[in-house]
Coordinates of C-alpha atoms in Angstrom, one line a residue:
V14 CA -138.2 116.3 82.9
T15 CA -140.6 113.8 81.4
V16 CA -140.3 110.0 81.7
T17 CA -139.5 109.8 78.0
E18 CA -136.6 112.3 78.3
Y19 CA -135.3 110.5 81.5
C20 CA -135.3 107.1 79.7
S21 CA -133.5 108.5 76.7
Y22 CA -130.9 110.1 79.0
C23 CA -130.3 106.7 80.8
D24 CA -130.0 104.9 77.4
K25 CA -127.3 107.4 76.3
I26 CA -125.3 106.9 79.5
E27 CA -125.5 103.1 79.1
R28 CA -124.2 103.2 75.5
M29 CA -121.4 105.5 76.6
Y30 CA -120.3 103.0 79.4
M31 CA -120.4 100.1 76.9
M32 CA -118.2 102.0 74.5
M33 CA -115.7 102.8 77.2
A34 CA -115.6 99.1 78.3
R35 CA -115.0 98.0 74.7
F36 CA -112.2 100.6 74.4
L37 CA -110.5 99.5 77.6
C38 CA -110.7 95.8 76.5
A39 CA -109.2 96.6 73.2
I40 CA -106.2 98.4 74.9
A41 CA -105.8 95.5 77.3
F42 CA -105.6 92.9 74.5
A43 CA -103.2 95.1 72.5
L44 CA -100.8 95.1 75.5
L45 CA -100.8 91.3 76.0
P46 CA -97.7 89.4 74.7
R47 CA -98.2 87.8 71.3
S48 CA -97.2 84.3 72.6
V49 CA -99.9 84.4 75.3
S50 CA -103.5 83.5 74.3
A51 CA -106.3 85.1 76.2
F52 CA -108.1 81.8 76.3
A53 CA -105.1 79.6 77.2
P54 CA -105.4 77.6 80.4
A55 CA -103.7 79.1 83.4
P56 CA -100.4 77.4 84.4
A57 CA -100.5 74.9 87.2
A58 CA -99.7 76.3 90.6
P59 CA -96.2 75.1 91.8
T60 CA -96.2 72.4 94.3
L61 CA -94.3 72.6 97.6
A62 CA -91.7 70.1 96.2
T63 CA -91.1 72.0 93.0
T64 CA -90.9 75.3 94.8
K65 CA -88.3 74.0 97.2
H66 CA -86.4 72.5 94.3
Q67 CA -86.4 75.8 92.4
V68 CA -85.3 77.7 95.5
A69 CA -82.6 75.2 96.4
S70 CA -81.3 75.3 92.8
S71 CA -81.1 79.0 92.7
H72 CA -79.2 79.0 96.0
V73 CA -76.7 76.5 94.8
T74 CA -76.2 78.3 91.5
T75 CA -75.7 81.6 93.4
A76 CA -73.2 80.1 95.8
L77 CA -71.2 78.6 93.0
D78 CA -71.2 81.8 91.0
L79 CA -70.0 83.8 94.0
A80 CA -67.3 81.4 95.1
S81 CA -65.8 80.6 91.7
D82 CA -65.9 82.1 88.2
S83 CA -66.2 79.5 85.4
E84 CA -64.4 81.9 83.1
G85 CA -61.3 81.9 85.3
G86 CA -61.9 85.3 86.8
G87 CA -62.0 84.0 90.3
G88 CA -65.5 85.0 91.3
L89 CA -66.3 87.1 94.3
F90 CA -63.7 85.4 96.5
G91 CA -61.0 85.3 93.9
G92 CA -58.2 83.0 94.8
L93 CA -59.0 82.8 98.5
F94 CA -59.8 79.1 98.3
A95 CA -57.1 77.7 96.0
G96 CA -58.0 74.8 93.8
G97 CA -61.8 75.3 94.3
Q98 CA -62.5 75.2 90.5
N99 CA -60.3 72.2 90.0
K100 CA -62.2 70.3 92.7
K101 CA -65.5 71.3 91.1
D102 CA -64.3 70.0 87.7
E103 CA -63.0 66.8 89.2
A104 CA -66.3 66.2 91.0
S105 CA -68.3 66.8 87.8
A106 CA -66.1 64.3 85.9
D107 CA -67.1 61.6 88.5
P108 CA -70.5 60.1 87.6
N109 CA -71.2 59.4 91.2
W110 CA -70.2 62.8 92.6
N111 CA -73.8 63.8 93.6
D112 CA -74.6 60.4 95.2
P113 CA -76.4 61.3 98.5
N114 CA -74.8 58.2 100.1
R115 CA -71.3 59.3 99.1
G116 CA -69.2 60.8 101.9
I117 CA -66.2 63.0 102.2
V118 CA -63.1 60.9 102.8
L119 CA -61.3 62.3 105.8
F120 CA -58.4 59.9 105.7
E121 CA -57.5 56.4 104.6
I122 CA -54.9 54.1 106.2
P123 CA -53.3 51.3 104.1
L124 CA -52.6 48.1 106.0
E125 CA -50.1 45.4 105.2
K126 CA -52.1 42.9 107.2
M127 CA -55.6 43.0 108.7
K128 CA -57.8 40.6 110.7
V129 CA -61.0 42.2 109.6
G130 CA -63.3 40.4 112.0
G131 CA -61.5 41.1 115.2
L132 CA -60.7 44.6 114.1
R133 CA -64.3 45.4 113.3
I134 CA -65.5 44.1 116.7
T135 CA -62.8 46.1 118.5
L136 CA -63.6 49.3 116.7
S137 CA -67.4 48.7 117.2
L138 CA -66.9 48.3 121.0
H139 CA -64.7 51.4 121.1
C140 CA -67.4 53.5 119.4
I141 CA -70.1 52.1 121.7
G142 CA -68.0 53.2 124.6
Q143 CA -67.9 56.7 123.2
Q144 CA -71.6 57.2 122.8
N145 CA -72.0 59.3 125.9
T146 CA -68.9 61.5 125.2
P147 CA -68.9 64.4 126.1
N148 CA -72.6 64.1 127.2
K149 CA -75.1 61.4 127.5
G150 CA -76.6 60.5 124.1
T151 CA -74.3 62.7 122.1
W152 CA -73.4 59.8 119.7
L153 CA -75.3 56.8 118.4
A154 CA -73.1 53.9 117.2
R155 CA -74.3 51.3 114.8
Q156 CA -72.9 48.6 112.6
C157 CA -74.5 48.2 109.1
D158 CA -75.2 44.9 107.4
D159 CA -72.1 45.4 105.2
G160 CA -69.9 45.8 108.2
V161 CA -69.5 49.6 108.0
I162 CA -69.4 51.2 111.5
E163 CA -71.3 54.5 111.8
M164 CA -71.2 57.1 114.5
W165 CA -74.3 59.4 114.3
F166 CA -74.2 62.8 116.0
N167 CA -77.5 62.4 117.8
N168 CA -77.4 65.4 120.1
P169 CA -77.7 68.4 119.9
D170 CA -78.3 68.9 116.1
Q171 CA -78.1 65.6 114.2
S172 CA -76.3 67.4 111.4
G173 CA -73.8 64.6 110.4
M174 CA -72.1 61.3 111.0
F175 CA -68.9 59.6 110.2
S176 CA -68.3 56.0 109.0
I177 CA -65.4 53.6 109.4
T178 CA -65.0 51.1 106.5
L179 CA -62.7 48.2 106.6
T180 CA -61.8 46.8 103.2
E181 CA -60.1 43.5 102.6
L182 CA -57.6 43.3 99.7
T183 CA -55.7 40.4 98.2
G184 CA -52.9 38.9 100.2
G185 CA -54.4 39.7 103.6
K186 CA -53.9 43.5 103.0
G187 CA -56.5 46.1 103.5
T188 CA -57.5 49.7 104.2
I189 CA -59.3 51.7 106.9
A190 CA -61.3 54.6 105.4
V191 CA -63.1 57.2 107.4
E192 CA -65.8 59.4 105.7
R193 CA -68.0 62.2 106.8
H194 CA -71.6 62.2 105.8
G195 CA -74.2 65.0 106.0
P196 CA -75.2 67.9 103.8
R197 CA -74.3 70.6 106.2
P198 CA -72.4 69.4 109.3
S199 CA -72.4 72.0 112.0
L200 CA -69.3 73.5 113.6
V201 CA -70.3 71.7 116.8
Y202 CA -70.4 68.4 115.0
Q203 CA -67.0 68.9 113.3
L204 CA -65.4 69.7 116.6
Q205 CA -66.8 66.6 118.3
E206 CA -66.0 64.5 115.2
S207 CA -62.3 65.6 115.3
L208 CA -62.1 64.6 119.0
Q209 CA -63.7 61.2 118.3
L210 CA -61.4 60.5 115.3
H211 CA -58.3 61.3 117.3
K212 CA -59.5 58.7 119.8
V213 CA -60.1 56.2 117.0
L214 CA -56.5 56.7 115.9
D215 CA -55.3 56.3 119.4
E216 CA -57.1 52.9 119.5
L217 CA -55.5 51.9 116.2
E218 CA -52.1 53.0 117.4
T219 CA -52.5 50.8 120.5
L220 CA -53.5 47.8 118.3
A221 CA -50.6 48.3 116.0
F222 CA -47.8 49.1 118.5
G223 CA -49.0 48.4 122.0
N224 CA -47.4 45.7 124.2
E225 CA -44.6 45.0 121.7
E226 CA -42.9 42.7 124.2
E227 CA -46.0 40.5 124.6
V228 CA -47.8 40.6 121.2
E229 CA -46.1 39.3 118.1
E230 CA -46.7 41.0 114.8
D231 CA -48.5 38.0 113.3
N232 CA -51.0 38.1 116.2
R233 CA -51.9 41.7 115.8
L234 CA -55.2 42.8 114.4
L235 CA -53.5 45.2 112.0
V236 CA -50.1 45.9 110.6
L237 CA -49.5 49.2 109.0
K238 CA -48.2 49.3 105.4
E239 CA -46.3 52.5 106.3
S240 CA -45.0 53.0 109.9
D241 CA -46.3 56.6 109.9
G242 CA -49.7 55.8 108.5
I243 CA -51.6 56.7 111.6
E244 CA -49.7 60.0 112.1
S245 CA -50.3 60.9 108.5
A246 CA -54.0 60.3 109.1
R247 CA -53.9 62.4 112.2
G248 CA -52.3 65.2 110.2
M249 CA -55.5 65.4 108.1
L250 CA -57.6 66.3 111.3
P251 CA -57.7 69.5 113.2
A252 CA -55.2 69.6 116.1
R253 CA -56.5 67.9 119.2
Q254 CA -57.3 70.1 122.2
E255 CA -55.3 68.9 125.1

């Protein structure tokens, strides 16, 4: 084989590869979607924040779809949790339903009379005394600037806290409201919360009815609007383990 023949042979092979490359490119462009430009800038890579938001949104949507069917079919769990759809509709109608500072109201006790200052101090001291129950450092009690008393579940999982809010109304009346806060309170938290709230109700019961012979009604820190108000609140909690 001469040099001329060898060069001619290489030139033919090169032209053949070029034709194959052009053919493959033509096929690739033909398969691209019409709305996508070959020279359009690549989409920005998702940040960690947007990725977490997308995953969280998909999880929430999936959970809602499984638990309840918006068309009235009952979803995966059917009628197992009665009223779930109604509660969802009521929450959506409330403009503040997704407020992160909003808690779940566990109970509310209406009062005929309330000495808010003394009652707040008494309940704060009670909560401080419960910080190491059942173990040291289990709870962290604090009083906010607006007077709300908070009990944070400090150990073991810091998954929730409950708040006690004293609200003064006209005529010396008032309310005591207890709310639970936390996106996903653990079962351990909920058990300890129930025990603590039963003790709070015990303290309120003592303040309302204790030493009837010695303490007159006008001198009490609180007077219930309904005589069974504390027991009604207790009925909203899981039964206390004796």
